[in-house]
Tab-separated table of C-alpha atoms and ligand atoms in Angstrom:
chain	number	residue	atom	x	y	z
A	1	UNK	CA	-5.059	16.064	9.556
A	2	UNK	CA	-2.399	18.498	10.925
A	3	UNK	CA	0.204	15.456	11.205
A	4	UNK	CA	0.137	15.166	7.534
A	5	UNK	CA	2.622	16.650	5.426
A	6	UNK	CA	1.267	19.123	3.190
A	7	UNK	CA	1.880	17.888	-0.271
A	8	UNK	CA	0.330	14.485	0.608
A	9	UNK	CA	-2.673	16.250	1.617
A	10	UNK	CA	-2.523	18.464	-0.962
A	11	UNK	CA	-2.412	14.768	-3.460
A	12	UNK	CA	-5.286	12.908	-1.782
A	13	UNK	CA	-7.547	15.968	-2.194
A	14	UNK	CA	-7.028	16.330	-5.644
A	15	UNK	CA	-6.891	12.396	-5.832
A	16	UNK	CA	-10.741	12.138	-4.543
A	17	UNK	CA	-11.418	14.416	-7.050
A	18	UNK	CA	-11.068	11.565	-9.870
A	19	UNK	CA	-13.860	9.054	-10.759
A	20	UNK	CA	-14.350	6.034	-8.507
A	21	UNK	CA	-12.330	7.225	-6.328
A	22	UNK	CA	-12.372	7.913	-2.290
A	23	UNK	CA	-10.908	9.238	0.167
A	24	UNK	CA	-9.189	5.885	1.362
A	25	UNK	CA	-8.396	4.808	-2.174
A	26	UNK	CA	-6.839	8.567	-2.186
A	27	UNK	CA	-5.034	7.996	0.561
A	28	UNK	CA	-3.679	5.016	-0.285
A	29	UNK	CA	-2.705	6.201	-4.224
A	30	UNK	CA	-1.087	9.052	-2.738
A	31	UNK	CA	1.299	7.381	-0.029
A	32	UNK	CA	2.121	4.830	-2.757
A	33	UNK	CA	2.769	7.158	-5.333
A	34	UNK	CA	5.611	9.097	-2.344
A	35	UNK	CA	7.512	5.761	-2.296
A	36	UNK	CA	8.205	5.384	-6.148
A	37	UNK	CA	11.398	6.604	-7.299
A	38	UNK	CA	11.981	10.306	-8.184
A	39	UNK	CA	12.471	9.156	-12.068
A	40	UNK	CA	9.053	7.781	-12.244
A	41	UNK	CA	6.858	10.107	-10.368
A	42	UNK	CA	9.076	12.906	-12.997
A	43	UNK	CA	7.452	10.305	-15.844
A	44	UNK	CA	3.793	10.427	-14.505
A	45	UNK	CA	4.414	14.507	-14.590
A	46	UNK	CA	5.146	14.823	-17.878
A	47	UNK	CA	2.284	12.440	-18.738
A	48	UNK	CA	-0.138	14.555	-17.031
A	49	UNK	CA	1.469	17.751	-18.433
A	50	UNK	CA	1.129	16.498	-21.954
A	51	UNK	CA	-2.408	15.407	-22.045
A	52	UNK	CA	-3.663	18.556	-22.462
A	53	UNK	CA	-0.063	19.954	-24.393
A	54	UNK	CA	-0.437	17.179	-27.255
A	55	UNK	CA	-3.577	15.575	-27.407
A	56	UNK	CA	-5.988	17.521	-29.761
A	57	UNK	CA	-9.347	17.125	-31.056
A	58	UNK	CA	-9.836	15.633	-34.840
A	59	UNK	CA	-11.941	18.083	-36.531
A	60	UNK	CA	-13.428	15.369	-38.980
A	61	UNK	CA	-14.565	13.026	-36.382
A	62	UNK	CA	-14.110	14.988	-33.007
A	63	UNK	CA	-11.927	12.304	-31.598
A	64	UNK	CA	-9.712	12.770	-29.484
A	65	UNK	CA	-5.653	12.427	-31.442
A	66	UNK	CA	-2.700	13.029	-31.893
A	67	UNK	CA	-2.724	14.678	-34.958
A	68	UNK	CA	-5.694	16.419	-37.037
A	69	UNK	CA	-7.043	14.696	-39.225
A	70	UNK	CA	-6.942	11.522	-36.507
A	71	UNK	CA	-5.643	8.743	-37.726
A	72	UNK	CA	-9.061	7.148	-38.847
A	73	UNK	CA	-9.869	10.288	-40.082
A	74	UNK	CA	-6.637	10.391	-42.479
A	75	UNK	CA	-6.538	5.958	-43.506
A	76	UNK	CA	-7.637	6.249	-46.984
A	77	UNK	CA	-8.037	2.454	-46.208
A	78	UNK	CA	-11.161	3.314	-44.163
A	79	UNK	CA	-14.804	2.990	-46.048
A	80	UNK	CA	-16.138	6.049	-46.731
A	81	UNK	CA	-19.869	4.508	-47.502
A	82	UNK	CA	-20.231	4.301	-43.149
A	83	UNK	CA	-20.053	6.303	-40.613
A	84	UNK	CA	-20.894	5.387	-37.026
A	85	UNK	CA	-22.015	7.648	-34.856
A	86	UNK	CA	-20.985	7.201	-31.012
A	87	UNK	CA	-21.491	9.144	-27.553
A	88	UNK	CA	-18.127	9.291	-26.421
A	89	UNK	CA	-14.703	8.037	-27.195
A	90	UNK	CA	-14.755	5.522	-25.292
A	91	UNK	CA	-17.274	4.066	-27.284
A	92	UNK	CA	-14.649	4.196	-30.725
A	93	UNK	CA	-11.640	2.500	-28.639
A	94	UNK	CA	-14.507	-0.420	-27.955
A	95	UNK	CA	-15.332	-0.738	-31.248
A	96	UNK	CA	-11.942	-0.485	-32.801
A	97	UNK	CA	-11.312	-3.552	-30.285
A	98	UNK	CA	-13.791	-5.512	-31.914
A	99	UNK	CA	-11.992	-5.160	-35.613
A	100	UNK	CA	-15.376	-5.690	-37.059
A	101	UNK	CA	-15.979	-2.510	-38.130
A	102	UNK	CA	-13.680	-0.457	-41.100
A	103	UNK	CA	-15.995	2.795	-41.785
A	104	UNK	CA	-15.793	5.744	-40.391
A	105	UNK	CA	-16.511	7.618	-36.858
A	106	UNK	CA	-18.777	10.278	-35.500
A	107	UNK	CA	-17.967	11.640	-31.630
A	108	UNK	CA	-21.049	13.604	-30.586
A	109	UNK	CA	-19.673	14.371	-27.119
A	110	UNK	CA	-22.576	12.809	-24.731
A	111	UNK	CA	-26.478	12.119	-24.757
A	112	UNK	CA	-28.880	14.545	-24.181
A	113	UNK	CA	-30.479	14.445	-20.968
A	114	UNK	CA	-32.357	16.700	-19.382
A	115	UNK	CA	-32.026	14.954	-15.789
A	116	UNK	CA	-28.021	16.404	-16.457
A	117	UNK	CA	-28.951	19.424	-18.355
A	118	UNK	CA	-27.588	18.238	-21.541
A	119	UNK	CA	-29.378	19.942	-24.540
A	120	UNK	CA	-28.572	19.512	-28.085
A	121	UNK	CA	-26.011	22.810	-27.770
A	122	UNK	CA	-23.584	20.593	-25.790
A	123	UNK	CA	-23.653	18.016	-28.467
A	124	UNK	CA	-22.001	18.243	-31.811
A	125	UNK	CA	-24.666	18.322	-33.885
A	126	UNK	CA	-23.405	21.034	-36.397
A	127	UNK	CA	-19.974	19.056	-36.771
A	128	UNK	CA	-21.909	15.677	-37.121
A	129	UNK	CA	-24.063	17.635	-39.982
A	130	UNK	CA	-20.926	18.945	-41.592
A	131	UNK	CA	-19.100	15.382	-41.755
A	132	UNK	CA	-22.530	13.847	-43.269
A	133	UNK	CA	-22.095	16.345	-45.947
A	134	UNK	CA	-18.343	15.645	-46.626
A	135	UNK	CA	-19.371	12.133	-46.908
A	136	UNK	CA	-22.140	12.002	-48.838
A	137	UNK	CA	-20.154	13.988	-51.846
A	138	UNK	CA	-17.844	11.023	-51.834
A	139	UNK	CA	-21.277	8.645	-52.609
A	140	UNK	CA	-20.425	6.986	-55.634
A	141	UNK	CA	-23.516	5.871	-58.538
A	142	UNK	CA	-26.173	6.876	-56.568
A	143	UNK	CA	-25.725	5.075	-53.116
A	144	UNK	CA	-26.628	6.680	-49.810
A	145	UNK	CA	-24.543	7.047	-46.950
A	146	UNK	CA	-24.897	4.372	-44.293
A	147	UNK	CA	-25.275	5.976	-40.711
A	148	UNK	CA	-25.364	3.842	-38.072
A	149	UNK	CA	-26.605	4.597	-34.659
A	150	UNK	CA	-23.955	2.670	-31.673
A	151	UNK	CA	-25.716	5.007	-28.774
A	152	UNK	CA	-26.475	2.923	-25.141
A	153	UNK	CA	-29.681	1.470	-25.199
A	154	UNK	CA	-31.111	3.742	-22.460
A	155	UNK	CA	-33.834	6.754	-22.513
A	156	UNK	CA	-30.537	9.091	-23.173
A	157	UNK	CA	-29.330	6.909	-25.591
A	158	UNK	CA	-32.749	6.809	-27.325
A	159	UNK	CA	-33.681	10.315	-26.915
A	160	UNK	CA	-30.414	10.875	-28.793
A	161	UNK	CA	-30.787	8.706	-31.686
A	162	UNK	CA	-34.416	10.232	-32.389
A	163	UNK	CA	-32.994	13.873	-31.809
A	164	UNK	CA	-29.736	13.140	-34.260
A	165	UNK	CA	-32.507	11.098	-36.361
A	166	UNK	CA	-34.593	13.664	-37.141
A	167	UNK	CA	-31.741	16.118	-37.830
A	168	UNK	CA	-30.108	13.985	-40.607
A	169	UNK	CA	-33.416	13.360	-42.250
A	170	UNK	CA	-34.158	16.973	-42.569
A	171	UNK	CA	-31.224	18.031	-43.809
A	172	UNK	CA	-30.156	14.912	-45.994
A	173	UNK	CA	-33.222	12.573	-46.008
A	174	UNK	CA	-32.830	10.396	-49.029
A	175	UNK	CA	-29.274	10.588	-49.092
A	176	UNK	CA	-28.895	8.266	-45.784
A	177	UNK	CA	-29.333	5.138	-44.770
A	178	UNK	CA	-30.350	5.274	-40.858
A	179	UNK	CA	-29.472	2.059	-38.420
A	180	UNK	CA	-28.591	1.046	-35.414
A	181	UNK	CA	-26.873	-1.760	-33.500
A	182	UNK	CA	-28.386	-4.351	-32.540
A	183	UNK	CA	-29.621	-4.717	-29.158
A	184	UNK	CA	-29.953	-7.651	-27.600
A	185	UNK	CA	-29.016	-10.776	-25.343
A	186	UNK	CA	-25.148	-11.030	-24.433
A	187	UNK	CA	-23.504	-13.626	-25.797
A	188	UNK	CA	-23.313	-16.725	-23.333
A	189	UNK	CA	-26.522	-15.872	-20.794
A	190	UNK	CA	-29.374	-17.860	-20.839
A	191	UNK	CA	-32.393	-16.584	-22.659
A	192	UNK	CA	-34.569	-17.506	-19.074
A	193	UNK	CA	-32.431	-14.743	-17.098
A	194	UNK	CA	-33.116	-12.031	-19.368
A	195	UNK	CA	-35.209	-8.998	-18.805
A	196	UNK	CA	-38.289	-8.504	-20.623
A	197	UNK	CA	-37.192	-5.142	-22.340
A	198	UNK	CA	-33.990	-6.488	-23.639
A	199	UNK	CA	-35.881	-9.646	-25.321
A	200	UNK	CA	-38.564	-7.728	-27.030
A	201	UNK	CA	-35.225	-5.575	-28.264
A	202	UNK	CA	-33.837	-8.869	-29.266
A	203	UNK	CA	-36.813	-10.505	-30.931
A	204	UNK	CA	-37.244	-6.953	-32.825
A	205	UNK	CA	-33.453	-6.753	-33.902
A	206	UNK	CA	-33.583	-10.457	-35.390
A	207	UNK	CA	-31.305	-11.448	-37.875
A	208	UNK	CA	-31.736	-14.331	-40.501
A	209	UNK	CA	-29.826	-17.195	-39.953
B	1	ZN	ZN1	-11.031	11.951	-36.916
């Protein structure tokens, strides 16, 4: 390793560092990245620089922004009679895709697990509780506030939704409506090649038609 420069090393270290990545992938990122122009490694500097400069965290939603309130957060054009409630951000950006869905969001930061020593203090339970509250004052004629559950259908993603379950019904039990998304068979797979679990989900999830 002696024959390579320093800096190069110095990038494919912190390069393996990064999800998915390895050290030949590293490698490779890094030597690329030396033969771009000056101008647009300067760019990718400033972009790293300002993640953590100007991107803050919404604290209505827990989102990652912009600006506080997010910008979901602050669209009075948003319904305030849902909110979903979702692991990660990731999961909002997906949903947002989908344009299906116009309430509002809940970040909880991750799934409890105990296999990854994730208890409910890393999650943001008190937050979630808080923005439940906020919503439900803004209930009009006596309706509840729709929650609905879009956590993975794993045993995290379960353990969650009956941990976060239990929470809002204790605090605000017949003020909330509880769901969750439907689980089920992806659209365009044969119903022959799919597991067992996932089709009693389905069959349990039905819909009318
Ligand atoms: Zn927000």
């Amino acid at each position: 390793m002696g024959v390579i420069p320093k800096s190069l090393k110095t990038l494919t270290l912190e390069l393996q560092r990064l999800p998915g990545i390895g050290p030949k992938s590293a490698r490779r990122i890094a030597y690329f990245l030396f033969t771009l122009p000056e101008e647009r490694l300067n760019f990718l500097g400033e972009a790293f620089q300002g993640l953590k400069k100007n991107v803050t965290t919404c604290d209505f939603c827990k989102m990652l922004s912009d600006t506080n309130p997010c910008e979901l957060c602050g669209d009075p054009g948003r319904e305030d009679t849902t909110l979903c409630i979702v692991a990660d951000h990731m999961d909002v950006y997906a949903i947002e895709r989908t344009a299906g869905y116009k309430g509002r969001y809940f970040v909880l930061g991750g799934l409890l697990s105990p296999v990854k020593g994730h208890g409910p203090s890393d999650l943001a339970i008190e937050g979630m509780l808080k923005r439940v509250h906020q919503l439900i004052k803004k209930q009009r004629g006596g309706s509840k506030l729709e929650i609905i559950f879009a956590l993975s259908p794993t045993t995290e993603g379960q353990t969650t939704a009956l941990y976060v379950k239990e929470e809002l019904l204790r605090e605000y039990g017949n003020q909330v409506d509880l769901s969750r998304v439907a689980v089920g068979i992806s659209v365009g797979t044969d119903i022959d090649y799919v597991d067992t679990y996932t089709l009693q989900e389905a069959i349990k999830g039905r819909s009318s038609l």
